[in-house]
Tab-separated table of C-alpha atoms and ligand atoms in Angstrom:
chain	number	residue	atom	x	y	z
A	1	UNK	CA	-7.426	-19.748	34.847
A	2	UNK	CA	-10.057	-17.422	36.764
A	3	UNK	CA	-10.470	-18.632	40.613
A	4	UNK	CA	-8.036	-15.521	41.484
A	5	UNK	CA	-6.328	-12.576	39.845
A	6	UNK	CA	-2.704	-12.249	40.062
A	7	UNK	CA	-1.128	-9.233	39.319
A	8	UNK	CA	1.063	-11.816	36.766
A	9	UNK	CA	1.631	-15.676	37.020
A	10	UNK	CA	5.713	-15.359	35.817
A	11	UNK	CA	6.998	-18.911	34.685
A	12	UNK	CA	10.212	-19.605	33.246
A	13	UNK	CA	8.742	-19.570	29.811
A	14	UNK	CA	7.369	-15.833	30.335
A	15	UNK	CA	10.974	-14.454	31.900
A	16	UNK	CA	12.438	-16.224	28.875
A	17	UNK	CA	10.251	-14.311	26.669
A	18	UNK	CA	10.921	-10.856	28.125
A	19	UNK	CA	14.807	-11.057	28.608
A	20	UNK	CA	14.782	-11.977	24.785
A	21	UNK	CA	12.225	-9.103	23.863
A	22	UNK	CA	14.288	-6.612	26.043
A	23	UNK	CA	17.807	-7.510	24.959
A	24	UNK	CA	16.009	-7.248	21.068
A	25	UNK	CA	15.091	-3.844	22.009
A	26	UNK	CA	17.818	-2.387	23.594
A	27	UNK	CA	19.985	-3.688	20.644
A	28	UNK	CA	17.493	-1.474	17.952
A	29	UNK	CA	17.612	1.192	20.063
A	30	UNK	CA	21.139	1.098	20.415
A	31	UNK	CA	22.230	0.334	17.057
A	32	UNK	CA	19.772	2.898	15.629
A	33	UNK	CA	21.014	5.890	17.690
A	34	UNK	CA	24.719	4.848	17.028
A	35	UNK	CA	24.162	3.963	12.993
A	36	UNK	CA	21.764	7.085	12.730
A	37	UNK	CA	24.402	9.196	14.632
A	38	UNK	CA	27.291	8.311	11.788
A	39	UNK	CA	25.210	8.266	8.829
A	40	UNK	CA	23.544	11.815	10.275
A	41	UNK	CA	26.324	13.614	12.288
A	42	UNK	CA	24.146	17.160	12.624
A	43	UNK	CA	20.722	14.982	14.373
A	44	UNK	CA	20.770	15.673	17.763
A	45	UNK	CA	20.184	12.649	20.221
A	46	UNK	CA	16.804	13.588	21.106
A	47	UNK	CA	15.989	13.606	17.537
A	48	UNK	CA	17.736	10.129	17.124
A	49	UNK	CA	16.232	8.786	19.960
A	50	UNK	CA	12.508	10.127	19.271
A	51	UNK	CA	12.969	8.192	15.739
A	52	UNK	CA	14.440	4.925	17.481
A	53	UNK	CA	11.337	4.792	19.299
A	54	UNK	CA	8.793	5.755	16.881
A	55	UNK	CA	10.385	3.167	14.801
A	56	UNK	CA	10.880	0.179	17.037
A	57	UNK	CA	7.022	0.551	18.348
A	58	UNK	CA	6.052	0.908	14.805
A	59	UNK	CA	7.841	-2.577	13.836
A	60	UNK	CA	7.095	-4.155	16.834
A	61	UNK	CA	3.300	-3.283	16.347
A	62	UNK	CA	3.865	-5.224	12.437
A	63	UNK	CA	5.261	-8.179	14.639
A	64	UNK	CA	2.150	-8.114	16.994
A	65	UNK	CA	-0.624	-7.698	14.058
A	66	UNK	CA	1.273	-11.018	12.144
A	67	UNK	CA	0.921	-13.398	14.942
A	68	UNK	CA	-2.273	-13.740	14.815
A	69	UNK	CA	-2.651	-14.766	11.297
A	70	UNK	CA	0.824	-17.133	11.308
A	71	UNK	CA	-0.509	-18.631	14.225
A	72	UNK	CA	-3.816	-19.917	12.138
A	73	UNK	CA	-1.368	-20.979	9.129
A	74	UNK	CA	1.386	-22.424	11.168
A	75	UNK	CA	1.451	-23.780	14.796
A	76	UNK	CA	5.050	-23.294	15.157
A	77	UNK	CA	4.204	-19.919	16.036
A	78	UNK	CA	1.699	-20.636	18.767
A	79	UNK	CA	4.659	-19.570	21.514
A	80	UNK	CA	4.578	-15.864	20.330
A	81	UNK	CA	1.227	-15.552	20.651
A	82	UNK	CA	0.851	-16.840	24.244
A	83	UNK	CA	2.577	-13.553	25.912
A	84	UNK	CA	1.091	-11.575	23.256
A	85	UNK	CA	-0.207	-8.769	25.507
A	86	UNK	CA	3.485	-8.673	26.823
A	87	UNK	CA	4.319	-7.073	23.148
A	88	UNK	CA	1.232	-5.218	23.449
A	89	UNK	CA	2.382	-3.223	26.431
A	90	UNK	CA	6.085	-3.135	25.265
A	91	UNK	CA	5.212	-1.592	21.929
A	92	UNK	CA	3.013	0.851	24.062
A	93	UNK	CA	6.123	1.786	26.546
A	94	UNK	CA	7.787	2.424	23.105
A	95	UNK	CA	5.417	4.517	21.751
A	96	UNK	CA	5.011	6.273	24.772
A	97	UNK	CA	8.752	7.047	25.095
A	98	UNK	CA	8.893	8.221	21.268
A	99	UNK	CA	5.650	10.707	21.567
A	100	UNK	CA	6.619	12.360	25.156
A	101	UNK	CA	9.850	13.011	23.721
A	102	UNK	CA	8.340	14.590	20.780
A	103	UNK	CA	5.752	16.349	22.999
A	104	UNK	CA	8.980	17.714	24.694
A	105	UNK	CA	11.260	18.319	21.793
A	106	UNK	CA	8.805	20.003	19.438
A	107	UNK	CA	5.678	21.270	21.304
A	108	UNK	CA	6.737	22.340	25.078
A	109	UNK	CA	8.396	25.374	24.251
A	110	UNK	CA	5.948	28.256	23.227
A	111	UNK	CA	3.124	29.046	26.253
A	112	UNK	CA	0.877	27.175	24.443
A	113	UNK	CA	-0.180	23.794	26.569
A	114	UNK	CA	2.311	21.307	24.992
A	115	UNK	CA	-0.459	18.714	24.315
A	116	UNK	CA	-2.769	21.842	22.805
A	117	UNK	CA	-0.139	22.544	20.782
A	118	UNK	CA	0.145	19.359	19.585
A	119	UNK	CA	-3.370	20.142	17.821
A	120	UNK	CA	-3.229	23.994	17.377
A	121	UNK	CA	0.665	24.405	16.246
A	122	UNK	CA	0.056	23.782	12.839
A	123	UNK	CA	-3.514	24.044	11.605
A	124	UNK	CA	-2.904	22.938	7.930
A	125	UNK	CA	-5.343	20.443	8.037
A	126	UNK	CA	-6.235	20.846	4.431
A	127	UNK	CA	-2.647	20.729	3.290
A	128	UNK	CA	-1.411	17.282	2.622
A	129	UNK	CA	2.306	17.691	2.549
A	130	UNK	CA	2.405	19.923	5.618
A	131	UNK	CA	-0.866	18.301	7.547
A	132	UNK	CA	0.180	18.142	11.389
A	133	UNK	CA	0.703	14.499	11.342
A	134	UNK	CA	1.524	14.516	14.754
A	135	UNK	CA	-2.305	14.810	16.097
A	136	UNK	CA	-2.610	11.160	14.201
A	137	UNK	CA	0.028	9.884	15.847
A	138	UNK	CA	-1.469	11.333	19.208
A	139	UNK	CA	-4.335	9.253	18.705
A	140	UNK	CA	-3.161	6.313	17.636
A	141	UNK	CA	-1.303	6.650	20.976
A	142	UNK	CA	-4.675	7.153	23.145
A	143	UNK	CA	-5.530	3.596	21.613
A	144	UNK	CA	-2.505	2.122	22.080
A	145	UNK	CA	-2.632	3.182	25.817
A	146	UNK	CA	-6.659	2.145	26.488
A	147	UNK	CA	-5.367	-1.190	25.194
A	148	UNK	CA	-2.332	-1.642	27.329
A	149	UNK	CA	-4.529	-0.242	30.214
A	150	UNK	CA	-6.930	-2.856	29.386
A	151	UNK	CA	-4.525	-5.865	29.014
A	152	UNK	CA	-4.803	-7.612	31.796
A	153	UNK	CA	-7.189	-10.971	32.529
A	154	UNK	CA	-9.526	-8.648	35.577
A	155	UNK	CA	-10.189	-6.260	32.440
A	156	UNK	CA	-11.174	-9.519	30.135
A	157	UNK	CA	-13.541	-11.323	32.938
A	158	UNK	CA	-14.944	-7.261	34.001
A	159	UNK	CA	-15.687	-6.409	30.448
A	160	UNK	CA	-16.838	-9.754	28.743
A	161	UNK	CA	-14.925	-11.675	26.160
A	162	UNK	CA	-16.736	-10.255	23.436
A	163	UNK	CA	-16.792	-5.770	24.431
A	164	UNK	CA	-12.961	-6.918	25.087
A	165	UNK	CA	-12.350	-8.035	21.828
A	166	UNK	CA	-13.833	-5.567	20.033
A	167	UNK	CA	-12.150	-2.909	22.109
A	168	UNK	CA	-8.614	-4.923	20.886
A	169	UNK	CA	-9.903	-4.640	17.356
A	170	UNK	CA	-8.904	-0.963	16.983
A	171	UNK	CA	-5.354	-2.103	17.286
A	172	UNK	CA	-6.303	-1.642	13.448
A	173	UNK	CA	-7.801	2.065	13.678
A	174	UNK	CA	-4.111	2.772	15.865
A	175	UNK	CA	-2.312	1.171	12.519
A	176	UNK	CA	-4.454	3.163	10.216
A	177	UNK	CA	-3.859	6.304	12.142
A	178	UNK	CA	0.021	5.475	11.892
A	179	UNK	CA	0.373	4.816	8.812
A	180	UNK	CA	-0.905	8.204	8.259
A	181	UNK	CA	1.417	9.720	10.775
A	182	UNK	CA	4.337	8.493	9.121
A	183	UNK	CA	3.015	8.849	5.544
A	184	UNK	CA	2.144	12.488	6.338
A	185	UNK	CA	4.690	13.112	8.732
A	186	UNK	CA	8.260	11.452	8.545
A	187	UNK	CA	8.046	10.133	4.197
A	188	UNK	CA	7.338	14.173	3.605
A	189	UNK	CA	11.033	14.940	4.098
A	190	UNK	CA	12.519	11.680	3.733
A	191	UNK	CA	15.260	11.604	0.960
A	192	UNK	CA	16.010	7.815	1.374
A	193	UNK	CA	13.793	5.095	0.348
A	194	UNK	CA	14.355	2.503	3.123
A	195	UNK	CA	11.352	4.071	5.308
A	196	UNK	CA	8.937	4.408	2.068
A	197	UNK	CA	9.994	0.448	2.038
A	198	UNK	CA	9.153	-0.807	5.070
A	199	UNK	CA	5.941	0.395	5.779
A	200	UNK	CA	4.673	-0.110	2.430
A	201	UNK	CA	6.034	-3.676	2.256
A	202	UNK	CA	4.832	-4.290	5.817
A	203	UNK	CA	1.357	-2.883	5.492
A	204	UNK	CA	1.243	-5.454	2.415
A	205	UNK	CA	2.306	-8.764	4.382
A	206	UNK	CA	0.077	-7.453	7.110
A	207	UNK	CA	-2.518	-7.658	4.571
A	208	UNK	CA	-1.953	-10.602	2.752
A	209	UNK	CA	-0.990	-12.385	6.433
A	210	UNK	CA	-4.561	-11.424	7.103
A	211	UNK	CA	-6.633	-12.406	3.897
A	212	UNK	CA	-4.468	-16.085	3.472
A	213	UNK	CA	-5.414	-17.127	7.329
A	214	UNK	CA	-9.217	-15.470	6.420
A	215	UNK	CA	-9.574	-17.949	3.533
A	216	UNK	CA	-8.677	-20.680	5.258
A	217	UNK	CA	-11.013	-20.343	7.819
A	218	UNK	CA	-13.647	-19.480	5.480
A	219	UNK	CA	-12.751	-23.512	3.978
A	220	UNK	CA	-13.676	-24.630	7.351
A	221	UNK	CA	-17.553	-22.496	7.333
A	222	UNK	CA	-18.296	-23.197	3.614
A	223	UNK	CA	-17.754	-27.128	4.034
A	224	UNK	CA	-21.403	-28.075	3.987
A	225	UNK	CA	-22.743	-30.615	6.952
A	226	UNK	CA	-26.190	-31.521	6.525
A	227	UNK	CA	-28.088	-33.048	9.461
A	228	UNK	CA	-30.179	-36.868	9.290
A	229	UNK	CA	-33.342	-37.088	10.416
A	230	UNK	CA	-31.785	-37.882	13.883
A	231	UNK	CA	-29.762	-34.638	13.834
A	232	UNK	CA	-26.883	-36.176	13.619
A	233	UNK	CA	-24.240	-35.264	11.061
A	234	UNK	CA	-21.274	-37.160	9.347
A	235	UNK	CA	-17.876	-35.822	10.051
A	236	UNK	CA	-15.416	-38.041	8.635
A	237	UNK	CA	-13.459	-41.582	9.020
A	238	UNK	CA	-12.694	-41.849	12.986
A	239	UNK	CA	-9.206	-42.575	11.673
A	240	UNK	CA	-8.485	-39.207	9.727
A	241	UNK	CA	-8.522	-37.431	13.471
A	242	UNK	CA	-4.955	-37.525	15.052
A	243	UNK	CA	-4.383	-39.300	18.361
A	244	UNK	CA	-5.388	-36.485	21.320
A	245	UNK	CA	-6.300	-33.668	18.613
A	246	UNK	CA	-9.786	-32.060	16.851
A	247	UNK	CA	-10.780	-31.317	13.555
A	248	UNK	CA	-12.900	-28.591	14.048
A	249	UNK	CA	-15.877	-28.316	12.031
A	250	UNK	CA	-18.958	-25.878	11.221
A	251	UNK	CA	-22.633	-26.838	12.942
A	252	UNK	CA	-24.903	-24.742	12.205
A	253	UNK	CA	-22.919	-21.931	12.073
A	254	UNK	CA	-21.393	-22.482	14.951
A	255	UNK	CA	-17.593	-24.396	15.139
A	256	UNK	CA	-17.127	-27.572	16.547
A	257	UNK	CA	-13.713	-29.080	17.569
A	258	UNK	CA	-14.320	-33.233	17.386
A	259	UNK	CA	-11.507	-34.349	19.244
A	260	UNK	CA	-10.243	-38.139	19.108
A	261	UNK	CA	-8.131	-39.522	22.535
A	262	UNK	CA	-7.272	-43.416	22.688
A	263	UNK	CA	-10.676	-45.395	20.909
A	264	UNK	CA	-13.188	-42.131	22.619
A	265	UNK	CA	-14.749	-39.185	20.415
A	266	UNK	CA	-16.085	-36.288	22.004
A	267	UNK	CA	-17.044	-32.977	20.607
A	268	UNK	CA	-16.881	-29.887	22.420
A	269	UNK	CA	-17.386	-25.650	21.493
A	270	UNK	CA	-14.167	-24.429	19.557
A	271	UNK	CA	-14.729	-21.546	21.013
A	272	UNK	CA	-12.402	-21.281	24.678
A	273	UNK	CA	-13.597	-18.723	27.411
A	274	UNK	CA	-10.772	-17.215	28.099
A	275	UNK	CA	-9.969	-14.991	24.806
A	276	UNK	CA	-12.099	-17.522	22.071
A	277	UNK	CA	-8.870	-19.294	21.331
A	278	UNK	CA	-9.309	-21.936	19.193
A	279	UNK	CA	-9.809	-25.058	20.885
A	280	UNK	CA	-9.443	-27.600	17.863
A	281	UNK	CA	-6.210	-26.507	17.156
A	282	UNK	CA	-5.128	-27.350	20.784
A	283	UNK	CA	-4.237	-30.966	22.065
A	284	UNK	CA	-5.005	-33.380	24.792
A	285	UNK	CA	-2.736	-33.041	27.616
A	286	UNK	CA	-2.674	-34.643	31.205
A	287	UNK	CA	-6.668	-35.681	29.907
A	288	UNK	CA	-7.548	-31.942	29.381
A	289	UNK	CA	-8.407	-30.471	26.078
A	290	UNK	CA	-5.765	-27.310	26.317
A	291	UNK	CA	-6.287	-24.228	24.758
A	292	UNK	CA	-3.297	-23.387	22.215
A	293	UNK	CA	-3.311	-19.423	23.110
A	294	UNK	CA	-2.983	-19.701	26.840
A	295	UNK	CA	-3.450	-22.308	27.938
A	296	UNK	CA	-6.997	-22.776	29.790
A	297	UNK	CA	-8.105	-26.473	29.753
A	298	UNK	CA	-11.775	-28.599	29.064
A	299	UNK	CA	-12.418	-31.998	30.169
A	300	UNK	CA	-13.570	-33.769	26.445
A	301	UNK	CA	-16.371	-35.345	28.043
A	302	UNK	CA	-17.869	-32.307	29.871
A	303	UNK	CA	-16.577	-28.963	28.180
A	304	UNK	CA	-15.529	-27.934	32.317
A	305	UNK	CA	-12.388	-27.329	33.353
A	306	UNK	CA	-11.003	-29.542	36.087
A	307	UNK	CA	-11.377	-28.412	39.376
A	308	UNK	CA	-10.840	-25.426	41.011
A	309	UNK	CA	-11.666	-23.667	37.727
A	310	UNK	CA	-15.323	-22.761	36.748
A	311	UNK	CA	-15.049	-21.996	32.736
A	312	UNK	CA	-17.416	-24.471	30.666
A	313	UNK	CA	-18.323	-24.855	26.919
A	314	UNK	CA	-21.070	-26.334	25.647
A	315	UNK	CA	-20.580	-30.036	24.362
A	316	UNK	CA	-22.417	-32.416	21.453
A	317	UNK	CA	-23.399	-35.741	21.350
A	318	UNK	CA	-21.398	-37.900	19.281
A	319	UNK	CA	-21.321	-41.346	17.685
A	320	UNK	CA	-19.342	-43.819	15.856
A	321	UNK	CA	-20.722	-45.995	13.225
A	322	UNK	CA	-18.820	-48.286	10.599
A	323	UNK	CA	-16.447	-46.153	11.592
A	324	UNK	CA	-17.488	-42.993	10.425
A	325	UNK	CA	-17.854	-39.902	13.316
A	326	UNK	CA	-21.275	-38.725	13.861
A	327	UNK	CA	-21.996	-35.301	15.760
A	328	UNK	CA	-25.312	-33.896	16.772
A	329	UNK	CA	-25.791	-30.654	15.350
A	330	UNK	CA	-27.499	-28.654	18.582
A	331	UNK	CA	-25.053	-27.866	20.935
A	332	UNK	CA	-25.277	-29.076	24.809
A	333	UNK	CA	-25.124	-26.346	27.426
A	334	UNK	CA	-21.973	-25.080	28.773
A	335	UNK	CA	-20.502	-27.963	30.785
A	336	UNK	CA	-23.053	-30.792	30.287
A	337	UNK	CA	-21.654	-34.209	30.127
A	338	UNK	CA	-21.498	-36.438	27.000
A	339	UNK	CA	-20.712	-40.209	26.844
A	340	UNK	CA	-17.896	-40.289	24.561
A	341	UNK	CA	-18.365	-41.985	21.795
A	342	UNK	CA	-16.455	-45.234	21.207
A	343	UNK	CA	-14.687	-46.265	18.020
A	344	UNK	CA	-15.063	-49.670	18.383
A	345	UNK	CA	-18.867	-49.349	18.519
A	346	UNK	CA	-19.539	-50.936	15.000
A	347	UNK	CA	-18.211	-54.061	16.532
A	348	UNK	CA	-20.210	-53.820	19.357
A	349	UNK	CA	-23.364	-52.783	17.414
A	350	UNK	CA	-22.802	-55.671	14.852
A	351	UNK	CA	-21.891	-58.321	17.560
B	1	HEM	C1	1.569	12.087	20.942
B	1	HEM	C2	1.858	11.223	19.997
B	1	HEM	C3	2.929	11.417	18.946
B	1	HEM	C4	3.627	12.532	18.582
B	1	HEM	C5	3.518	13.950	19.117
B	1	HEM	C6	4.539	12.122	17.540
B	1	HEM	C7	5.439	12.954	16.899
B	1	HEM	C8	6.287	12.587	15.896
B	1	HEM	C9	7.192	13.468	15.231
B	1	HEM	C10	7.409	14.941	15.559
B	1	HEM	C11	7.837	12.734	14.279
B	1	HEM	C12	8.877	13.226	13.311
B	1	HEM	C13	10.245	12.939	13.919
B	1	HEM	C14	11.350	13.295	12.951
B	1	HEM	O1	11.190	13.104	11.751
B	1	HEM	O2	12.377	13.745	13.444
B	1	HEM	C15	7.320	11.386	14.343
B	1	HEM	C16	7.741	10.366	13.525
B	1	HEM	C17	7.377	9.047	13.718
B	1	HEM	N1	6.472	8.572	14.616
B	1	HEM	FE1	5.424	9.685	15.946
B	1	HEM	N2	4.391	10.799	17.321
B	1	HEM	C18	3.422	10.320	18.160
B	1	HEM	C19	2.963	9.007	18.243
B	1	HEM	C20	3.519	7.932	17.591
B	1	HEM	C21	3.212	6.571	17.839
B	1	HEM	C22	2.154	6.092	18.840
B	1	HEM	C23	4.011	5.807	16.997
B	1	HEM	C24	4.140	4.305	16.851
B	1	HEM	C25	3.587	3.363	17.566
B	1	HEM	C26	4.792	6.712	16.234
B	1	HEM	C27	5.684	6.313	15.255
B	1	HEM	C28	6.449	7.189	14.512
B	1	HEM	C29	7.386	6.778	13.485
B	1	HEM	C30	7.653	5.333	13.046
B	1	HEM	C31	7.970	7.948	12.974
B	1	HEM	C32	9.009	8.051	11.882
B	1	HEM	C33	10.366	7.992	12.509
B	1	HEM	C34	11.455	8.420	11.536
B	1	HEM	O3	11.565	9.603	11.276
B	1	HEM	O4	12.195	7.543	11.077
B	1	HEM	N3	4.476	7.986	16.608
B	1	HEM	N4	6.380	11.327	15.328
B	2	FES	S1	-7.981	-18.013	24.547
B	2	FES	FE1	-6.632	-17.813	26.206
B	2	FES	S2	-6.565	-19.815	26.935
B	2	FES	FE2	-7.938	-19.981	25.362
């Protein structure tokens, strides 16, 4: 977590990750300039290779916009997202590679600045089938590079969770502008379907990815919890919550994850420090609530991490009674501690 910056904590799991992402790569590239070589014997290799690129940052950035949404309708894909920014960077390298080489290849020839050029080389801006695509994909490449620039956990903690976030959001205004640069660009001349195919088809799945995960979210908000007299709201039957995990409820707008270890209840924020990772959908482990994106743990009891880390959510009173969960609607502050609740208190209470 945040006592110390390191330029990156490598574990097994992360080398794993990027030997399989490069040898993935390296294959595309490979078997794109060799196929595209055959099935186009007059392309030169620049003009293979510029395409390889384009096209292996452009798939790779589908494969970073779906994790996010598979993660929230299947768990089984919580190990992509946890090196995340890895892609992020990679797809950035890629992109990098593919518009220098185009830079080169098509605007550093005439004694106009090559990036100018990029801008002023074709001014049909109000033509659609000869528009210079290539300023789009220039700055969907400016994002993509202010994001990889910006990866790193120093950025997160310097610029706050939330300006972070919403500086990661125009991953979507990069995809827009792509989409464009293909559409306008590449499709104009394009005689075979296949690339027509996959970026319509992936710009649906993307969006349909997005709205399924939306709704169910939106189940969790629209559930309605109203507050006794005491403040205290029902959840559900102590025995619906699975041994060491949450259901994470709304509160007042606010989500809640109600987590269940041995015969205890606590309740703490959803919401983790780090990257606002959902903490409900995370387990116990070692006696720490554990954050399923990276990893950043909460004692139940207190919303603190353990020691030497600092981070701390805010926590909610809780209660068991005839074995139903009760949570108190107004959170804690960060890091206060709560009794747990225990489920065996209706025997207690009726002894
Ligand atoms: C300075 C920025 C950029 C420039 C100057 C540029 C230039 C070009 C050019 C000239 C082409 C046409 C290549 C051809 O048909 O032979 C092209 C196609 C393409 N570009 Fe870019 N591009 C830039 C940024 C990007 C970025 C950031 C991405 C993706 C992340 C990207 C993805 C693509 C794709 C997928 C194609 C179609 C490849 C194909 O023909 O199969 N471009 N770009
Ligand atoms: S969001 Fe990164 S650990 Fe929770």
């Amino acid at each position: 977590m945040s006592v110390q910056y390191q330029a990156i904590g490598w574990n097994r799991q992360k080398r794993i990750y990027d030997s399989t992402l490069a040898a993935v790569i390296l294959l595309y590239l490979a078997l794109f300039a060799g196929l595209g070589a055959v099935v186009h014997p007059n392309a030169t290799i620049e003009t293979l290779l510029i395409r390889a690129f384009g096209t292996a940052a452009l798939l790779l950035l589908h494969v970073i916009l779906s994790i996010g949404p598979l993660c929230r309708l299947d768990r089984r894909f919580l190990p992509l997202l946890y090196n995340r920014r890895h892609l992020g960077v990679t797809m950035f390298t890629l992109a990098l590679a593919h518009g220098v080489f185009a830079i080169v290849q098509f605007h550093a020839l005439g004694d106009v600045n090559p990036l100018v050029s990029v801008f002023v080389g074709n001014t049909r801006y109000a033509s659609l089938a000869d528009f210079p695509f290539q300023s789009l994909g220039f700055f969907a490449l400016l994002i993509l590079f202010v994001m990889a620039a910006t990866s790193h956990d120093f950025w997160l903690h310097n610029l706050s969770t939330p300006v972070w976030k919403r500086l990661h959001m125009l991953v979507y205004a990069a995809y827009a502008f792509l989409i464009a640069h293909v559409t306008l660009g590449a499709l104009q001349s394009e005689t075979s379907p296949i690339l027509a195919i996959v970026l319509g088809g992936g710009r649906i799945t993307i969006q349909k990815m997005h709205v399924a995960a939306a709704l169910r979210e939106r189940r969790i908000d629209e559930a309605p919890k109203t507050a006794g007299r005491d403040g205290f709201v029902e959840v559900c039957d102590a025995s619906k919550i699975p041994e060491n995990r949450a259901i994470v409820i709304s509160l007042a707008g606010e989500r809640v994850a109600v987590f269940r270890y041995g015969d205890r209840i606590s309740a703490i924020s959803n919401v983790c420090r780090h990257q606002g990772g959902p903490l409900g959908e995370g387990r116990i482990i070692d006696g720490c609530v554990t954050c399923p994106w990276h990893g950043y743990q909460y004692l139940p009891d207190s919303g603190c991490s353990p020691p030497p880390f600092t981070e701390k959510v805010p926590t909610y009173r809780t209660r068991v009674i005839d074995g139903k969960v009760l949570v108190h609607a107004s959170p804690l502050p960060p890091g206060t501690p709560v009794e747990p609740a225990q489920i065996d208190q209706v025997a207690r209470l009726r002894a």
